[in-house]
Amino acid sequence: MGIKWSLIFILFLFTTGCYTKPRVLEDIQLITAIGYDYVSKDKIKGIANIPITPLAEDIPPKNEVISGEGHTSKNIRQILQAKSPRPLLSGRTEVVLFNKKVAQQGVIEVIDGLERDPSIGRDIYLGVVNGNVEEMLKEQYSVSEFSSKYISELLKQNMDKNIPKTNFHHFLYYFYGKGMDPYMPILQKKEKFINIKGIALFKEDKFVDSISLKQSFIMKMLSEGFQDGTYETKLPDGKFVTVQNMASKVKYTILENNGNPRINIYIRINGKVNEAQRISTIEGNVINMIENHVSSSLTKEGKILLEHFQNLQIDPLGLGHKASNQIRHFDIKEWEDKYQQIPIHVKIRVKISNTGIID
Amino acid sequence: MKKWFDRKIKGNQKSSSDEETVSFQGLIKKCRESKDFITFQQGDNFPFIISYFKTLVNPDFVHREVLDPISKYPINTLDELKNLLPVESIVITKDVKQIQDKLLTGFILIQEKKDPSMCALVPAVAIEKRQISIPETEFSVVGPKEAFVENLDINLNMVRKRIPIPDLHIKEIIVGKLSKTRVSVMYIHGIANEENIKTVIQRIRDIEFDQLIDASFITQMMTDNQHSPFPQLIDTERPDRVASVLSEGKIAIFVDGSPQVLTGPTTLPEFFSAFEDYFLTWHLASAFRIIRLGAVMFSVLSTPLYVAILTYHYEMIPKDLLSPLIASRSGIPFPPILEAIILEVTIELLREAGARLPTKVGQTIGIVGGIVIGTAAVEAGLTSNVLLIIVALAALASFTTPVYQMSNSIRLIRFPFILSAQILGMLGVMVCLGFFFSHLLKLTSLGRPYIAPIYPLRIMDLKDSLFRLPLDRQGNRPMQLRTGDPNRFNSKRAELKRKAKVDIED
């Protein structure tokens, strides 16, 4: 008994150095968004969005940014810290934004620090900003108290409907994975609002091209099954019809014949007519006509998008990764050489099961 | 050290054996020292000397049933007296020890003048008893509403009338050098495990204490681990609960002068089952038990988690809660740990003050606590309202535990958790939880595992532990009690009866 207790006591003596430093909530300064602006070829400007919570409960919190220029993100962090009265902690970061020019230079060096930091969640959003990041974060938006909250909520709900899903983890997975290339949403500040302009396509970690919001919807359809999201198309008679996606499913089949791979993408969409300008949807063949038209126009746009990817020699859909799962003795080098010539067939079947409560 | 200890014990034994060799004259002389000891003879021709303690006997009874017949009929010997008096259990003896015991428990001592060493002892004890009232700590809306009182015989009666079988055995043991308290062990022969019965009886016999006032003394002195914060025997004031645990194969311990009856061996889940659960349908009962378990976890862990998260793990706070939390914390001069301890101690003070004060004053304590301390502390910037809500809810949750002793333990074990949350954050809470779980694993109740249906896992016993299945599924007695008869009723026959009934309806 005596030995046991003295051992425990000695153990406590040895562990006196092993304590974690308390970080009491009100004594720290949280960073909720991190942004990087371009300064010169080897210098970037780091911006941190810091929400200032006032001492009293009935005063609204303030959106504030601090910025500093430096070569590495941790160096910038030090400069930022020199401006803050309380220790800056990045554990609550929700968004990381890159200026377009920074993204063109390559982002992996910039986010290396974030990648190594265990306190940063992997479910935070990344984005490319068309314009000045500091301006975007500085603005006190009327729709949300903090710009970081605005951006993260904007991205969250749009990734459900309009643009393909991506976050920090997804970006890193697509960056490090073989046969895939990452992507990020593009944001632009327009007066009192932030718009999602589309998707920024990356080759390795460098921003190469962007696609529009409408194309982002096609890309989302090609990359994952989802619900919601509306597609507008022009019928042959000049009228517009809007179809809402109720549930879509995508299936990839990758076949190889004598070293010549072939990709078939089969998409099934169950949708409903949301808006049809003065078209009576009660007749059976009208619905059939809309179904055929929507599927053919979706197929066409899908093909255009895939050709665009092939021309850029990028693979944001992760076709190479999918092929490696389906083809025996897969060689990524060979695949990448052939990538631009691989025939990709897209087949989309649209079924309209609902036309609203009008007829 | 040990030698000294042994010598001390020996010394004690010597003094107790001295006491036994008191002569009859010595005893009477000792008794005369007290003013309430009465000795008298009625007239010179009266053949008897009558002595008793005035304060122990019922004077009406002495006049009506003893003095009246003696003066009416010409009797001269004690044997004649014994036949004459309409009182049972009159003892005629010379044994001084017995005389002393009886005299001091309300018997009348009658001596013949001719032979004063021979005594008859007539029971005439005056029982001052309280009316049977409704249970207070284990009140239930439905179900029987009688609670135990201080008198042992009434308590035994209340249970015996619920189990009218000869197999219900009662063993009596006198404990306490000064108090001479009657302690009764009750069990159903053939159902209760023999080993358990022997353990209980032996442990009660082993108690060396002078003044045994309440059943809780027995709990403290005979439990398996005296240093555990968890009670290892359930004390109840409901005779229906005692009857039902006896039929499960458990053992009840009654202590004279205590309105609480101890039952055991018990398990941890039993402390969270209110007896009212058995009066409700099984879905409700199960839901309430799960709520109670959740309440216990909440009560123990909520304040420590608040301290840990606010001190170390700001990442865990949901983002919509961040700014309200920072806003409510920012004006407070204390770190979270001090804030939490101040509030917890305040709540404990309120409870303690409320428990000590008479009911009418106690109500004002509620107002003082609720309005003055609660609101004013927040307005003065001493605590955040978030913590105030957490602490109040945690206190409320701890009171949902049906067994009073357990709810006390739960409120106490929160403090080590709070301290370890401050030292190591969430890891500290987990380490502390580990300590408590390993302690619970080691704990036994009368030698039977304390967290039984969970570890060691007894799947059949789970039917009435964390949840309660319908009564017709309760066909077996708890496996861990190792009962003599594992079946409560013949479940096959019950099934047949149910089926037969359906046939008739067809």
JSON list of C-alpha atoms in Angstrom, two decimals, chain B residues 171-320:
[
{"chain": "B", "resi": 171, "resn": "LYS", "atom": "CA", "xyz": [-33.36, -12.94, 12.68]},
{"chain": "B", "resi": 172, "resn": "GLU", "atom": "CA", "xyz": [-32.78, -10.52, 15.51]},
{"chain": "B", "resi": 173, "resn": "ILE", "atom": "CA", "xyz": [-29.41, -9.28, 16.72]},
{"chain": "B", "resi": 174, "resn": "ILE", "atom": "CA", "xyz": [-28.78, -6.80, 19.52]},
{"chain": "B", "resi": 175, "resn": "VAL", "atom": "CA", "xyz": [-26.11, -4.27, 18.60]},
{"chain": "B", "resi": 176, "resn": "GLY", "atom": "CA", "xyz": [-24.61, -1.44, 20.60]},
{"chain": "B", "resi": 177, "resn": "LYS", "atom": "CA", "xyz": [-23.07, -1.53, 24.05]},
{"chain": "B", "resi": 178, "resn": "LEU", "atom": "CA", "xyz": [-25.13, 1.41, 25.29]},
{"chain": "B", "resi": 179, "resn": "SER", "atom": "CA", "xyz": [-28.10, 1.54, 22.95]},
{"chain": "B", "resi": 180, "resn": "LYS", "atom": "CA", "xyz": [-28.87, -2.22, 22.86]},
{"chain": "B", "resi": 181, "resn": "THR", "atom": "CA", "xyz": [-30.52, -1.65, 19.52]},
{"chain": "B", "resi": 182, "resn": "ARG", "atom": "CA", "xyz": [-32.59, -4.44, 18.03]},
{"chain": "B", "resi": 183, "resn": "VAL", "atom": "CA", "xyz": [-31.51, -5.12, 14.48]},
{"chain": "B", "resi": 184, "resn": "SER", "atom": "CA", "xyz": [-33.65, -7.51, 12.45]},
{"chain": "B", "resi": 185, "resn": "VAL", "atom": "CA", "xyz": [-32.55, -9.28, 9.33]},
{"chain": "B", "resi": 186, "resn": "MET", "atom": "CA", "xyz": [-35.41, -10.32, 7.12]},
{"chain": "B", "resi": 187, "resn": "TYR", "atom": "CA", "xyz": [-35.30, -12.63, 4.14]},
{"chain": "B", "resi": 188, "resn": "ILE", "atom": "CA", "xyz": [-37.36, -15.27, 2.41]},
{"chain": "B", "resi": 189, "resn": "HIS", "atom": "CA", "xyz": [-35.97, -18.67, 3.18]},
{"chain": "B", "resi": 190, "resn": "GLY", "atom": "CA", "xyz": [-35.40, -20.69, 0.04]},
{"chain": "B", "resi": 191, "resn": "ILE", "atom": "CA", "xyz": [-35.17, -17.65, -2.17]},
{"chain": "B", "resi": 192, "resn": "ALA", "atom": "CA", "xyz": [-32.47, -15.51, -0.62]},
{"chain": "B", "resi": 193, "resn": "ASN", "atom": "CA", "xyz": [-28.97, -16.83, -1.09]},
{"chain": "B", "resi": 194, "resn": "GLU", "atom": "CA", "xyz": [-27.63, -18.52, 2.05]},
{"chain": "B", "resi": 195, "resn": "GLU", "atom": "CA", "xyz": [-24.21, -16.98, 1.60]},
{"chain": "B", "resi": 196, "resn": "ASN", "atom": "CA", "xyz": [-25.68, -13.50, 1.44]},
{"chain": "B", "resi": 197, "resn": "ILE", "atom": "CA", "xyz": [-27.71, -14.11, 4.60]},
{"chain": "B", "resi": 198, "resn": "LYS", "atom": "CA", "xyz": [-24.65, -15.34, 6.45]},
{"chain": "B", "resi": 199, "resn": "THR", "atom": "CA", "xyz": [-22.62, -12.38, 5.25]},
{"chain": "B", "resi": 200, "resn": "VAL", "atom": "CA", "xyz": [-25.22, -9.94, 6.53]},
{"chain": "B", "resi": 201, "resn": "ILE", "atom": "CA", "xyz": [-25.64, -11.63, 9.89]},
{"chain": "B", "resi": 202, "resn": "GLN", "atom": "CA", "xyz": [-21.93, -11.99, 10.42]},
{"chain": "B", "resi": 203, "resn": "ARG", "atom": "CA", "xyz": [-21.22, -8.40, 9.51]},
{"chain": "B", "resi": 204, "resn": "ILE", "atom": "CA", "xyz": [-23.92, -7.13, 11.86]},
{"chain": "B", "resi": 205, "resn": "ARG", "atom": "CA", "xyz": [-22.56, -9.35, 14.65]},
{"chain": "B", "resi": 206, "resn": "ASP", "atom": "CA", "xyz": [-19.10, -7.95, 14.01]},
{"chain": "B", "resi": 207, "resn": "ILE", "atom": "CA", "xyz": [-20.23, -4.38, 14.60]},
{"chain": "B", "resi": 208, "resn": "GLU", "atom": "CA", "xyz": [-18.61, -3.01, 17.73]},
{"chain": "B", "resi": 209, "resn": "PHE", "atom": "CA", "xyz": [-20.19, 0.28, 18.61]},
{"chain": "B", "resi": 210, "resn": "ASP", "atom": "CA", "xyz": [-21.78, 1.84, 21.64]},
{"chain": "B", "resi": 211, "resn": "GLN", "atom": "CA", "xyz": [-24.62, 3.90, 20.33]},
{"chain": "B", "resi": 212, "resn": "LEU", "atom": "CA", "xyz": [-26.50, 2.70, 17.26]},
{"chain": "B", "resi": 213, "resn": "ILE", "atom": "CA", "xyz": [-29.05, 5.36, 16.45]},
{"chain": "B", "resi": 214, "resn": "ASP", "atom": "CA", "xyz": [-30.06, 4.84, 12.88]},
{"chain": "B", "resi": 215, "resn": "ALA", "atom": "CA", "xyz": [-29.90, 2.38, 10.03]},
{"chain": "B", "resi": 216, "resn": "SER", "atom": "CA", "xyz": [-27.33, 4.56, 8.33]},
{"chain": "B", "resi": 217, "resn": "PHE", "atom": "CA", "xyz": [-24.85, 3.59, 11.10]},
{"chain": "B", "resi": 218, "resn": "ILE", "atom": "CA", "xyz": [-25.24, 0.00, 9.99]},
{"chain": "B", "resi": 219, "resn": "THR", "atom": "CA", "xyz": [-24.72, 0.95, 6.36]},
{"chain": "B", "resi": 220, "resn": "GLN", "atom": "CA", "xyz": [-21.56, 2.79, 7.19]},
{"chain": "B", "resi": 221, "resn": "MET", "atom": "CA", "xyz": [-20.16, 0.05, 9.37]},
{"chain": "B", "resi": 222, "resn": "MET", "atom": "CA", "xyz": [-21.02, -3.04, 7.38]},
{"chain": "B", "resi": 223, "resn": "THR", "atom": "CA", "xyz": [-20.51, -1.92, 3.78]},
{"chain": "B", "resi": 224, "resn": "ASP", "atom": "CA", "xyz": [-17.84, -3.53, 1.66]},
{"chain": "B", "resi": 225, "resn": "ASN", "atom": "CA", "xyz": [-15.85, -0.35, 1.14]},
{"chain": "B", "resi": 226, "resn": "GLN", "atom": "CA", "xyz": [-16.29, 2.34, 3.74]},
{"chain": "B", "resi": 227, "resn": "HIS", "atom": "CA", "xyz": [-14.18, 4.82, 1.81]},
{"chain": "B", "resi": 228, "resn": "SER", "atom": "CA", "xyz": [-16.27, 4.73, -1.33]},
{"chain": "B", "resi": 229, "resn": "PRO", "atom": "CA", "xyz": [-18.45, 7.77, -2.01]},
{"chain": "B", "resi": 230, "resn": "PHE", "atom": "CA", "xyz": [-21.13, 5.46, -3.37]},
{"chain": "B", "resi": 231, "resn": "PRO", "atom": "CA", "xyz": [-23.68, 3.90, -1.02]},
{"chain": "B", "resi": 232, "resn": "GLN", "atom": "CA", "xyz": [-23.57, 0.12, -1.19]},
{"chain": "B", "resi": 233, "resn": "LEU", "atom": "CA", "xyz": [-26.91, -0.62, 0.41]},
{"chain": "B", "resi": 234, "resn": "ILE", "atom": "CA", "xyz": [-30.18, 0.97, -0.56]},
{"chain": "B", "resi": 235, "resn": "ASP", "atom": "CA", "xyz": [-32.10, 2.57, 2.25]},
{"chain": "B", "resi": 236, "resn": "THR", "atom": "CA", "xyz": [-35.79, 2.90, 1.69]},
{"chain": "B", "resi": 237, "resn": "GLU", "atom": "CA", "xyz": [-38.79, 4.08, 3.64]},
{"chain": "B", "resi": 238, "resn": "ARG", "atom": "CA", "xyz": [-41.30, 2.18, 1.55]},
{"chain": "B", "resi": 239, "resn": "PRO", "atom": "CA", "xyz": [-42.56, -1.17, 2.89]},
{"chain": "B", "resi": 240, "resn": "ASP", "atom": "CA", "xyz": [-43.76, -2.09, -0.60]},
{"chain": "B", "resi": 241, "resn": "ARG", "atom": "CA", "xyz": [-40.25, -1.65, -1.95]},
{"chain": "B", "resi": 242, "resn": "VAL", "atom": "CA", "xyz": [-38.84, -3.86, 0.80]},
{"chain": "B", "resi": 243, "resn": "ALA", "atom": "CA", "xyz": [-41.44, -6.53, 0.13]},
{"chain": "B", "resi": 244, "resn": "SER", "atom": "CA", "xyz": [-40.65, -6.51, -3.55]},
{"chain": "B", "resi": 245, "resn": "VAL", "atom": "CA", "xyz": [-36.88, -6.71, -3.13]},
{"chain": "B", "resi": 246, "resn": "LEU", "atom": "CA", "xyz": [-37.32, -9.52, -0.61]},
{"chain": "B", "resi": 247, "resn": "SER", "atom": "CA", "xyz": [-39.24, -11.48, -3.20]},
{"chain": "B", "resi": 248, "resn": "GLU", "atom": "CA", "xyz": [-36.39, -10.85, -5.62]},
{"chain": "B", "resi": 249, "resn": "GLY", "atom": "CA", "xyz": [-34.11, -12.68, -3.20]},
{"chain": "B", "resi": 250, "resn": "LYS", "atom": "CA", "xyz": [-32.51, -9.75, -1.44]},
{"chain": "B", "resi": 251, "resn": "ILE", "atom": "CA", "xyz": [-32.14, -9.20, 2.27]},
{"chain": "B", "resi": 252, "resn": "ALA", "atom": "CA", "xyz": [-33.62, -6.40, 4.35]},
{"chain": "B", "resi": 253, "resn": "ILE", "atom": "CA", "xyz": [-32.12, -5.01, 7.54]},
{"chain": "B", "resi": 254, "resn": "PHE", "atom": "CA", "xyz": [-34.43, -3.29, 10.02]},
{"chain": "B", "resi": 255, "resn": "VAL", "atom": "CA", "xyz": [-33.07, -1.20, 12.83]},
{"chain": "B", "resi": 256, "resn": "ASP", "atom": "CA", "xyz": [-35.20, -0.26, 15.80]},
{"chain": "B", "resi": 257, "resn": "GLY", "atom": "CA", "xyz": [-35.63, 3.47, 15.96]},
{"chain": "B", "resi": 258, "resn": "SER", "atom": "CA", "xyz": [-34.96, 4.05, 12.31]},
{"chain": "B", "resi": 259, "resn": "PRO", "atom": "CA", "xyz": [-37.61, 4.67, 9.67]},
{"chain": "B", "resi": 260, "resn": "GLN", "atom": "CA", "xyz": [-35.19, 3.53, 6.99]},
{"chain": "B", "resi": 261, "resn": "VAL", "atom": "CA", "xyz": [-34.77, -0.09, 6.02]},
{"chain": "B", "resi": 262, "resn": "LEU", "atom": "CA", "xyz": [-31.61, -1.27, 4.31]},
{"chain": "B", "resi": 263, "resn": "THR", "atom": "CA", "xyz": [-31.75, -3.68, 1.41]},
{"chain": "B", "resi": 264, "resn": "GLY", "atom": "CA", "xyz": [-28.98, -5.50, -0.34]},
{"chain": "B", "resi": 265, "resn": "PRO", "atom": "CA", "xyz": [-27.07, -6.79, -2.22]},
{"chain": "B", "resi": 266, "resn": "THR", "atom": "CA", "xyz": [-27.69, -3.94, -4.56]},
{"chain": "B", "resi": 267, "resn": "THR", "atom": "CA", "xyz": [-26.41, -2.76, -7.90]},
{"chain": "B", "resi": 268, "resn": "LEU", "atom": "CA", "xyz": [-25.75, 0.67, -9.34]},
{"chain": "B", "resi": 269, "resn": "PRO", "atom": "CA", "xyz": [-28.73, 0.68, -11.73]},
{"chain": "B", "resi": 270, "resn": "GLU", "atom": "CA", "xyz": [-31.03, -0.01, -8.80]},
{"chain": "B", "resi": 271, "resn": "PHE", "atom": "CA", "xyz": [-30.17, 3.39, -7.36]},
{"chain": "B", "resi": 272, "resn": "PHE", "atom": "CA", "xyz": [-31.69, 5.01, -10.41]},
{"chain": "B", "resi": 273, "resn": "SER", "atom": "CA", "xyz": [-34.92, 3.06, -10.35]},
{"chain": "B", "resi": 274, "resn": "ALA", "atom": "CA", "xyz": [-37.67, 4.77, -8.45]},
{"chain": "B", "resi": 275, "resn": "PHE", "atom": "CA", "xyz": [-40.18, 2.36, -7.02]},
{"chain": "B", "resi": 276, "resn": "GLU", "atom": "CA", "xyz": [-42.87, 4.27, -8.88]},
{"chain": "B", "resi": 277, "resn": "ASP", "atom": "CA", "xyz": [-41.40, 2.82, -12.08]},
{"chain": "B", "resi": 278, "resn": "TYR", "atom": "CA", "xyz": [-43.19, -0.42, -11.32]},
{"chain": "B", "resi": 279, "resn": "PHE", "atom": "CA", "xyz": [-46.55, 1.32, -11.16]},
{"chain": "B", "resi": 280, "resn": "LEU", "atom": "CA", "xyz": [-46.22, 2.81, -14.63]},
{"chain": "B", "resi": 281, "resn": "THR", "atom": "CA", "xyz": [-46.35, 1.05, -17.97]},
{"chain": "B", "resi": 282, "resn": "TRP", "atom": "CA", "xyz": [-43.02, -0.30, -19.06]},
{"chain": "B", "resi": 283, "resn": "HIS", "atom": "CA", "xyz": [-42.43, 2.25, -21.84]},
{"chain": "B", "resi": 284, "resn": "LEU", "atom": "CA", "xyz": [-42.85, 5.15, -19.47]},
{"chain": "B", "resi": 285, "resn": "ALA", "atom": "CA", "xyz": [-40.79, 3.50, -16.77]},
{"chain": "B", "resi": 286, "resn": "SER", "atom": "CA", "xyz": [-37.97, 2.73, -19.21]},
{"chain": "B", "resi": 287, "resn": "ALA", "atom": "CA", "xyz": [-38.03, 6.25, -20.63]},
{"chain": "B", "resi": 288, "resn": "PHE", "atom": "CA", "xyz": [-37.88, 7.78, -17.15]},
{"chain": "B", "resi": 289, "resn": "ARG", "atom": "CA", "xyz": [-35.00, 5.55, -16.12]},
{"chain": "B", "resi": 290, "resn": "ILE", "atom": "CA", "xyz": [-33.02, 6.49, -19.19]},
{"chain": "B", "resi": 291, "resn": "ILE", "atom": "CA", "xyz": [-33.79, 10.18, -18.53]},
{"chain": "B", "resi": 292, "resn": "ARG", "atom": "CA", "xyz": [-32.56, 9.73, -14.96]},
{"chain": "B", "resi": 293, "resn": "LEU", "atom": "CA", "xyz": [-29.32, 8.11, -16.12]},
{"chain": "B", "resi": 294, "resn": "GLY", "atom": "CA", "xyz": [-28.83, 10.92, -18.60]},
{"chain": "B", "resi": 295, "resn": "ALA", "atom": "CA", "xyz": [-29.50, 13.40, -15.82]},
{"chain": "B", "resi": 296, "resn": "VAL", "atom": "CA", "xyz": [-26.79, 11.80, -13.70]},
{"chain": "B", "resi": 297, "resn": "MET", "atom": "CA", "xyz": [-24.25, 11.97, -16.49]},
{"chain": "B", "resi": 298, "resn": "PHE", "atom": "CA", "xyz": [-25.24, 15.57, -17.15]},
{"chain": "B", "resi": 299, "resn": "SER", "atom": "CA", "xyz": [-25.08, 16.44, -13.49]},
{"chain": "B", "resi": 300, "resn": "VAL", "atom": "CA", "xyz": [-21.60, 15.01, -13.07]},
{"chain": "B", "resi": 301, "resn": "LEU", "atom": "CA", "xyz": [-20.07, 16.13, -16.35]},
{"chain": "B", "resi": 302, "resn": "SER", "atom": "CA", "xyz": [-21.66, 19.40, -17.41]},
{"chain": "B", "resi": 303, "resn": "THR", "atom": "CA", "xyz": [-19.77, 21.83, -15.17]},
{"chain": "B", "resi": 304, "resn": "PRO", "atom": "CA", "xyz": [-16.39, 20.04, -15.66]},
{"chain": "B", "resi": 305, "resn": "LEU", "atom": "CA", "xyz": [-16.94, 20.14, -19.42]},
{"chain": "B", "resi": 306, "resn": "TYR", "atom": "CA", "xyz": [-17.71, 23.84, -19.23]},
{"chain": "B", "resi": 307, "resn": "VAL", "atom": "CA", "xyz": [-14.48, 24.43, -17.34]},
{"chain": "B", "resi": 308, "resn": "ALA", "atom": "CA", "xyz": [-12.45, 22.20, -19.68]},
{"chain": "B", "resi": 309, "resn": "ILE", "atom": "CA", "xyz": [-13.82, 23.66, -22.89]},
{"chain": "B", "resi": 310, "resn": "LEU", "atom": "CA", "xyz": [-13.60, 27.28, -21.83]},
{"chain": "B", "resi": 311, "resn": "THR", "atom": "CA", "xyz": [-10.09, 26.83, -20.49]},
{"chain": "B", "resi": 312, "resn": "TYR", "atom": "CA", "xyz": [-8.54, 24.60, -23.11]},
{"chain": "B", "resi": 313, "resn": "HIS", "atom": "CA", "xyz": [-10.74, 23.59, -26.02]},
{"chain": "B", "resi": 314, "resn": "TYR", "atom": "CA", "xyz": [-12.23, 26.71, -27.56]},
{"chain": "B", "resi": 315, "resn": "GLU", "atom": "CA", "xyz": [-12.33, 24.77, -30.85]},
{"chain": "B", "resi": 316, "resn": "MET", "atom": "CA", "xyz": [-15.20, 22.66, -29.56]},
{"chain": "B", "resi": 317, "resn": "ILE", "atom": "CA", "xyz": [-17.63, 25.50, -29.04]},
{"chain": "B", "resi": 318, "resn": "PRO", "atom": "CA", "xyz": [-20.24, 25.70, -31.81]},
{"chain": "B", "resi": 319, "resn": "LYS", "atom": "CA", "xyz": [-19.67, 28.86, -33.81]},
{"chain": "B", "resi": 320, "resn": "ASP", "atom": "CA", "xyz": [-23.11, 30.31, -33.10]}
]
